[in-house]
CSV table of C-alpha atoms in Angstrom, one decimal:
chain,number,residue,atom,x,y,z
A,282,MET,CA,0.0,0.0,0.0
A,283,ASN,CA,3.0,2.3,0.5
A,284,GLU,CA,3.4,2.5,-3.2
A,285,PHE,CA,0.1,4.5,-3.5
A,286,LYS,CA,0.5,6.5,-0.3
A,287,HIS,CA,1.3,9.8,-2.3
A,288,GLU,CA,-1.4,9.0,-5.0
A,289,LYS,CA,-4.4,8.0,-3.0
A,290,GLU,CA,-6.7,10.4,-4.6
A,291,THR,CA,-5.8,9.4,-8.1
A,292,SER,CA,-5.3,5.7,-7.8
A,293,LYS,CA,-8.1,3.8,-9.2
A,294,VAL,CA,-9.1,0.8,-6.9
A,295,LEU,CA,-11.5,-2.1,-7.7
A,296,ASN,CA,-13.0,-4.0,-4.8
A,297,LEU,CA,-14.0,-7.4,-5.9
A,298,GLY,CA,-17.1,-8.9,-4.1
A,299,CYS,CA,-17.5,-6.0,-1.7
A,300,GLY,CA,-20.5,-7.3,0.1
A,301,ASN,CA,-21.7,-5.0,2.9
A,302,ALA,CA,-18.4,-4.9,4.7
A,303,GLU,CA,-16.8,-1.6,5.8
A,304,MET,CA,-13.5,-2.0,4.1
A,305,SER,CA,-14.2,0.4,1.3
A,306,GLU,CA,-15.7,2.9,3.6
A,307,ASP,CA,-12.4,2.7,5.8
A,308,MET,CA,-10.3,3.0,2.7
A,309,TYR,CA,-12.2,6.1,1.6
A,310,ALA,CA,-11.8,7.6,5.0
A,311,ASP,CA,-8.1,7.0,4.6
A,312,GLY,CA,-7.9,8.9,1.3
A,313,TYR,CA,-8.7,6.4,-1.4
A,314,ILE,CA,-11.7,8.1,-2.9
A,315,ASN,CA,-11.6,6.6,-6.3
A,316,ILE,CA,-13.0,3.2,-5.6
A,317,SER,CA,-15.3,0.9,-7.7
A,318,ASN,CA,-17.1,-1.6,-5.9
A,319,ILE,CA,-18.8,-4.7,-7.4
A,320,ASP,CA,-20.8,-7.7,-6.2
A,321,ILE,CA,-23.0,-10.4,-7.6
A,322,SER,CA,-25.9,-9.5,-5.2
A,323,GLU,CA,-28.2,-6.7,-6.4
A,324,ASN,CA,-29.6,-6.3,-2.9
A,325,VAL,CA,-26.2,-5.8,-1.4
A,326,ILE,CA,-25.2,-3.1,-3.9
A,327,GLU,CA,-28.6,-1.2,-3.5
A,328,GLN,CA,-28.0,-1.4,0.3
A,329,MET,CA,-24.4,0.0,-0.1
A,330,LYS,CA,-25.5,2.8,-2.4
A,331,VAL,CA,-27.9,4.1,0.2
A,332,ARG,CA,-25.4,3.7,2.9
A,333,ASN,CA,-22.7,5.6,1.0
A,334,LYS,CA,-24.9,8.0,-1.0
A,335,GLU,CA,-22.8,11.0,0.1
A,336,LYS,CA,-19.4,9.5,-1.1
A,337,LYS,CA,-18.0,9.4,-4.6
A,338,MET,CA,-17.5,5.7,-4.7
A,339,THR,CA,-19.3,3.6,-7.3
A,340,TRP,CA,-21.4,0.5,-6.7
A,341,GLU,CA,-22.3,-2.0,-9.5
A,342,VAL,CA,-23.8,-5.5,-9.9
A,343,MET,CA,-21.1,-7.5,-11.6
A,344,ASP,CA,-19.7,-11.0,-11.9
A,345,VAL,CA,-16.0,-11.1,-11.0
A,346,MET,CA,-15.4,-13.9,-13.6
A,347,ASN,CA,-16.7,-11.5,-16.4
A,348,LEU,CA,-15.7,-7.9,-15.7
A,349,SER,CA,-17.1,-5.2,-18.0
A,350,TYR,CA,-13.9,-2.8,-17.6
A,351,SER,CA,-11.4,-2.3,-20.2
A,352,ASP,CA,-7.9,-3.6,-20.1
A,353,ASN,CA,-5.3,-1.9,-17.8
A,354,SER,CA,-7.9,0.1,-15.9
A,355,PHE,CA,-7.0,-0.2,-12.2
A,356,ASP,CA,-3.9,0.5,-10.1
A,357,LEU,CA,-5.1,-1.7,-7.2
A,358,VAL,CA,-7.6,-4.6,-7.0
A,359,VAL,CA,-8.7,-5.7,-3.5
A,360,ASP,CA,-10.1,-9.2,-2.7
A,361,LYS,CA,-11.3,-9.7,0.7
A,362,SER,CA,-12.0,-13.3,1.0
A,363,THR,CA,-13.8,-13.4,-2.4
A,364,ILE,CA,-11.4,-16.1,-3.6
A,365,ASP,CA,-12.3,-18.1,-0.3
A,366,ALA,CA,-16.0,-17.9,-1.3
A,367,ILE,CA,-15.5,-19.1,-4.8
A,368,LEU,CA,-13.3,-22.0,-3.6
A,369,CYS,CA,-16.2,-23.3,-1.5
A,370,GLY,CA,-18.5,-23.6,-4.5
A,371,GLU,CA,-18.8,-25.8,-7.5
A,372,SER,CA,-16.2,-25.8,-10.2
A,373,SER,CA,-14.1,-23.9,-7.7
A,374,PHE,CA,-10.7,-24.1,-9.5
A,375,ILE,CA,-12.2,-23.2,-12.9
A,376,ASN,CA,-14.1,-20.3,-11.5
A,377,VAL,CA,-11.0,-19.0,-9.5
A,378,SER,CA,-8.9,-19.2,-12.7
A,379,LYS,CA,-11.5,-17.1,-14.6
A,380,MET,CA,-11.6,-14.5,-11.9
A,381,ILE,CA,-7.8,-14.1,-11.6
A,382,LYS,CA,-7.5,-14.0,-15.5
A,383,GLU,CA,-10.0,-11.1,-15.5
A,384,VAL,CA,-8.0,-9.4,-12.6
A,385,ASP,CA,-4.9,-9.7,-14.7
A,386,ARG,CA,-6.5,-8.2,-17.6
A,387,VAL,CA,-8.0,-5.1,-16.0
A,388,LEU,CA,-4.9,-4.4,-13.8
A,389,LYS,CA,-2.2,-2.0,-15.0
A,390,VAL,CA,1.4,-3.0,-15.3
A,391,ASN,CA,3.1,-2.6,-11.9
A,392,GLY,CA,-0.5,-2.6,-10.4
A,393,ILE,CA,-1.2,-4.6,-7.2
A,394,TYR,CA,-3.6,-7.4,-6.8
A,395,MET,CA,-4.1,-7.8,-2.9
A,396,ILE,CA,-5.8,-10.8,-1.6
A,397,ILE,CA,-6.9,-11.1,2.1
A,398,SER,CA,-7.6,-14.7,2.8
A,399,TYR,CA,-7.8,-17.5,5.4
A,400,GLY,CA,-6.4,-19.8,3.0
A,401,GLN,CA,-2.8,-21.0,3.7
A,402,PRO,CA,-0.1,-20.5,1.0
A,403,GLU,CA,0.0,-24.2,0.1
A,404,ASN,CA,-3.7,-23.8,-0.9
A,405,ARG,CA,-3.7,-20.4,-2.6
A,406,LEU,CA,-0.3,-19.8,-4.2
A,407,PHE,CA,-0.5,-22.2,-7.1
A,408,HIS,CA,-3.7,-20.3,-8.4
A,409,LEU,CA,-1.6,-17.2,-8.6
A,410,GLU,CA,1.4,-18.9,-10.3
A,411,ARG,CA,-0.4,-20.3,-13.4
A,412,GLU,CA,1.6,-20.3,-16.5
A,413,HIS,CA,-0.5,-17.7,-18.2
A,414,LEU,CA,-0.1,-15.1,-15.3
A,415,ASN,CA,2.6,-12.5,-14.7
A,416,PHE,CA,2.6,-11.9,-10.9
A,417,ASP,CA,5.5,-11.3,-8.5
A,418,THR,CA,3.8,-12.5,-5.3
A,419,THR,CA,4.7,-11.9,-1.7
A,420,VAL,CA,2.8,-13.4,1.3
A,421,TYR,CA,2.3,-11.8,4.6
A,422,THR,CA,0.9,-13.4,7.7
A,423,ILE,CA,-1.4,-11.5,10.2
A,424,LYS,CA,-1.9,-13.2,13.6
A,425,LYS,CA,-3.9,-12.1,16.5
A,426,ASP,CA,-1.9,-11.7,19.8
A,427,TYR,CA,-2.9,-14.1,22.7
A,428,GLN,CA,-1.5,-14.0,26.3
A,429,ILE,CA,-2.2,-17.7,26.9
A,430,GLU,CA,-0.3,-19.9,24.3
A,431,ASP,CA,-0.4,-23.3,26.0
A,432,ASP,CA,-4.2,-23.6,26.0
A,433,GLU,CA,-5.5,-26.0,23.2
A,434,GLU,CA,-8.5,-24.0,22.5
A,435,PHE,CA,-6.4,-20.8,22.1
A,436,GLU,CA,-4.1,-22.5,19.8
A,437,LYS,CA,-7.0,-23.6,17.6
A,438,GLU,CA,-8.5,-20.2,17.7
A,439,LYS,CA,-5.1,-18.6,16.8
A,440,PHE,CA,-4.8,-20.9,13.8
A,441,GLU,CA,-8.5,-20.2,12.6
A,442,LYS,CA,-8.0,-16.5,13.1
A,443,THR,CA,-4.8,-16.2,11.2
A,444,HIS,CA,-5.1,-14.2,7.9
A,445,PHE,CA,-2.8,-14.4,5.0
A,446,VAL,CA,-2.3,-11.4,2.7
A,447,TYR,CA,-1.1,-12.1,-0.9
A,448,VAL,CA,0.4,-9.1,-2.6
A,449,CYS,CA,0.7,-9.9,-6.3
A,450,LYS,CA,2.5,-7.2,-8.5
A,451,LYS,CA,1.8,-7.4,-12.2
A,452,ILE,CA,5.2,-7.2,-13.8
A,453,LYS,CA,4.1,-7.1,-17.4
A,454,ASP,CA,1.3,-7.5,-19.9
A,455,ALA,CA,0.1,-10.9,-20.8
A,456,PRO,CA,2.3,-12.6,-23.4
A,457,GLU,CA,1.0,-13.2,-26.8
A,458,ASP,CA,0.5,-16.9,-26.1
A,459,CYS,CA,-1.5,-16.1,-22.9
A,460,LYS,CA,-4.9,-17.2,-24.4
A,461,ALA,CA,-3.4,-20.6,-25.7
A,462,LYS,CA,-1.9,-21.2,-22.2
A,463,TYR,CA,-5.2,-20.3,-20.4
A,464,ASP,CA,-7.2,-22.5,-22.8
A,465,SER,CA,-4.9,-25.4,-22.2
A,466,LEU,CA,-5.3,-24.9,-18.4
A,467,LEU,CA,-9.1,-24.7,-18.7
A,468,GLU,CA,-9.1,-27.9,-20.6
A,469,GLU,CA,-7.0,-29.6,-17.9
A,470,LEU,CA,-9.2,-28.4,-15.1
A,471,LEU,CA,-12.5,-29.5,-17.0
A,472,ALA,CA,-11.0,-32.9,-17.4
A,473,GLN,CA,-9.9,-33.1,-13.7
A,474,GLU,CA,-13.4,-32.0,-12.7
A,475,LYS,CA,-15.0,-34.7,-14.9
A,476,LEU,CA,-12.7,-37.4,-13.4
A,477,GLU,CA,-13.6,-36.3,-9.8
A,478,GLU,CA,-17.4,-36.4,-10.8
A,479,ASP,CA,-17.0,-39.9,-12.2
A,480,PHE,CA,-15.0,-41.1,-9.2
A,481,TYR,CA,-17.7,-39.6,-6.9
A,482,LYS,CA,-20.5,-41.3,-8.8
A,483,LEU,CA,-18.6,-44.6,-8.8
A,484,GLY,CA,-18.2,-44.4,-5.0
A,485,GLN,CA,-22.0,-43.5,-4.6
A,486,GLY,CA,-22.9,-46.5,-6.9
A,487,THR,CA,-20.8,-48.9,-4.8
A,488,THR,CA,-22.3,-47.6,-1.7
A,489,ASN,CA,-25.8,-48.0,-3.0
A,490,SER,CA,-25.0,-51.5,-4.2
A,491,ASN,CA,-23.7,-52.5,-0.7
A,492,GLU,CA,-26.8,-51.0,0.9
A,493,ASP,CA,-29.1,-53.1,-1.4
A,494,GLU,CA,-27.2,-56.2,-0.7
A,495,GLU,CA,-27.4,-55.5,3.2
A,496,GLU,CA,-31.1,-54.9,2.9
A,497,GLU,CA,-31.7,-58.1,0.8
A,498,GLU,CA,-29.8,-60.2,3.4
A,499,GLU,CA,-31.8,-58.6,6.2
A,500,HIS,CA,-35.1,-59.6,4.5
A,501,GLU,CA,-33.9,-63.2,4.0
A,502,GLU,CA,-33.0,-63.4,7.7
A,503,LYS,CA,-36.4,-62.1,8.7
A,504,ASP,CA,-38.1,-64.7,6.3
A,505,LYS,CA,-36.1,-67.5,7.8
A,506,LEU,CA,-37.2,-66.5,11.2
A,507,ILE,CA,-40.9,-66.2,10.3
A,508,ASN,CA,-40.7,-69.6,8.5
A,509,SER,CA,-39.1,-71.2,11.6
A,510,GLU,CA,-41.9,-69.8,13.8
A,511,ILE,CA,-44.6,-70.9,11.6
A,512,ASP,CA,-43.1,-74.5,11.5
A,513,GLU,CA,-43.1,-74.6,15.4
A,514,ASP,CA,-46.7,-73.5,15.5
A,515,LYS,CA,-47.7,-76.2,12.9
A,516,LYS,CA,-46.1,-78.8,15.2
A,517,ILE,CA,-47.9,-77.5,18.3
A,518,LEU,CA,-51.3,-77.5,16.4
A,519,LEU,CA,-50.9,-81.1,15.4
A,520,GLY,CA,-50.0,-82.2,18.8
A,521,SER,CA,-46.5,-83.2,18.3
A,522,GLU,CA,-43.1,-81.6,18.1
A,523,ASN,CA,-41.2,-84.7,17.0
A,524,LYS,CA,-42.8,-85.3,13.7
A,525,ALA,CA,-42.3,-83.4,10.5
A,526,TYR,CA,-45.5,-82.4,8.9
A,527,THR,CA,-46.3,-81.2,5.4
A,528,THR,CA,-48.9,-78.9,4.0
A,529,ASP,CA,-51.1,-82.0,3.1
A,530,HIS,CA,-51.5,-82.8,6.9
A,531,PHE,CA,-52.9,-79.3,7.5
A,532,ASP,CA,-55.2,-79.6,4.5
A,533,ASP,CA,-56.5,-82.8,5.9
A,534,LEU,CA,-56.9,-81.4,9.4
A,535,PHE,CA,-58.8,-78.4,8.0
A,536,ASN,CA,-61.2,-80.5,6.0
A,537,SER,CA,-61.9,-82.6,8.9
A,538,VAL,CA,-62.8,-79.6,11.1
A,539,SER,CA,-65.0,-78.3,8.4
A,540,ASN,CA,-66.8,-81.4,7.9
A,541,THR,CA,-67.6,-81.6,11.5
A,542,ILE,CA,-68.9,-78.1,11.8
A,543,GLU,CA,-71.1,-78.8,8.7
A,544,TYR,CA,-72.5,-82.0,10.2
A,545,GLN,CA,-73.4,-80.3,13.5
A,546,THR,CA,-75.1,-77.5,11.7
A,547,LYS,CA,-77.3,-80.0,9.9
A,548,GLU,CA,-78.2,-81.7,13.2
A,549,VAL,CA,-79.7,-78.5,14.6
A,550,SER,CA,-81.3,-77.1,11.5
A,551,ILE,CA,-85.1,-76.8,11.5
A,552,ASP,CA,-87.5,-76.7,8.6
A,553,LYS,CA,-88.5,-73.1,8.1
A,554,SER,CA,-92.0,-74.3,6.7
A,555,GLU,CA,-92.9,-76.2,9.9
A,556,ILE,CA,-92.0,-73.1,12.1
A,557,SER,CA,-94.2,-70.8,10.0
A,558,LYS,CA,-97.1,-73.4,10.5
A,559,LYS,CA,-96.6,-73.6,14.2
A,560,GLU,CA,-96.6,-69.7,14.5
A,561,GLU,CA,-99.9,-69.5,12.6
A,562,ASN,CA,-101.5,-72.0,15.1
A,563,SER,CA,-100.2,-70.1,18.1
A,564,ASP,CA,-101.5,-66.7,16.8
A,565,ARG,CA,-105.1,-68.2,16.5
A,566,LYS,CA,-105.1,-69.5,20.0
A,567,GLN,CA,-103.8,-66.3,21.8
A,568,GLU,CA,-106.4,-63.5,22.1
A,569,THR,CA,-105.4,-59.8,22.2
A,570,PRO,CA,-107.4,-57.6,24.5
A,571,LYS,CA,-109.4,-54.9,22.8
A,572,GLY,CA,-108.3,-51.2,23.4
A,573,ASP,CA,-105.0,-52.4,24.5
A,574,GLU,CA,-102.5,-49.7,23.0
A,575,ARG,CA,-99.4,-51.6,24.0
A,576,GLU,CA,-97.3,-53.1,21.1
A,577,GLU,CA,-97.8,-56.8,20.5
A,578,SER,CA,-94.8,-58.7,21.5
A,579,GLU,CA,-93.2,-61.2,19.2
A,580,ASP,CA,-93.8,-64.8,19.8
A,581,ILE,CA,-91.0,-67.3,19.7
A,582,VAL,CA,-91.6,-71.0,19.5
A,583,MET,CA,-89.0,-73.1,21.1
A,584,PRO,CA,-88.7,-76.8,19.8
A,585,SER,CA,-89.3,-79.8,22.2
A,586,ASP,CA,-87.9,-83.2,21.9
A,587,GLN,CA,-91.3,-84.7,23.2
A,588,ASP,CA,-93.3,-83.7,20.1
A,589,ASP,CA,-93.6,-86.1,17.2
A,590,ASP,CA,-93.2,-83.4,14.7
A,591,GLY,CA,-90.0,-82.2,16.5
A,592,LEU,CA,-91.5,-78.6,16.9
A,593,GLY,CA,-92.6,-78.8,20.6
A,594,ASN,CA,-95.9,-78.6,22.3
A,595,ASP,CA,-98.5,-76.0,21.0
A,596,ASN,CA,-98.9,-74.4,24.5
A,597,GLU,CA,-95.2,-73.6,24.9
A,598,ILE,CA,-95.2,-70.1,23.6
A,599,TYR,CA,-92.7,-67.6,25.0
A,600,GLN,CA,-93.0,-63.9,25.0
A,601,SER,CA,-90.0,-61.9,24.0
């Protein structure tokens, strides 16, 4: 930043993925008044326009992978964790390469691309050292001071709160073969992404296959247990646990029980015509008092074993 300390008012600054952070406002208060802020979120841009309506900064909805600015437009490009956010999404390496290629295009020679990131150098530097880029990169580490260094939680927090600042100086314009090199890189990254997708699908397929096999084995075990319980019940029903029985034994047993029930039903059946005849004789013998408004009760004739016709004595009439 010291390179621009005498040119704060004239230096053109681009803030990539500004969000609603206060960094641009702080830089503006420090003298950097020519700041262009972009973000993919329309709501955020509208919010920041209202919040900074009295400042000269500009706010635009724009994709960092497809900048609308002309070549060699900015002296300083600031990236506060935008690279981190992109690396958390799909096609991360491809999208980061697109963003950095656009940054290299709009940045002036000797201009600075400054990245503030949680990412450690082993996970960030190779993105900045691609063959088609021309950055001279220096890494700075910013750590928070802690009074207690032996506590495990403090050590963990110290690691998580460490920021890395990557200061990338553009030493020259892109060479003539830059496009060819970038196209080769893009092809390589696409092939790598396809390979990773295929590997993931293969792993998912193997997992699903194993789950299906386990489920089938579980069903087979349950079927065996149920069949075993049924076999035991069959033996108990037939009065023996020492003899093996087949389905034919159960069919014979069922038929035998059914025939017995049918025979007993025939024994107690009564001719409906004889019952009707007996009811008519009973109705003629019984007199109903005149003027009696009570409902007539139903007469039920009970059979008797002493009558020759098997229908009982005429005088045995029961009131229900």
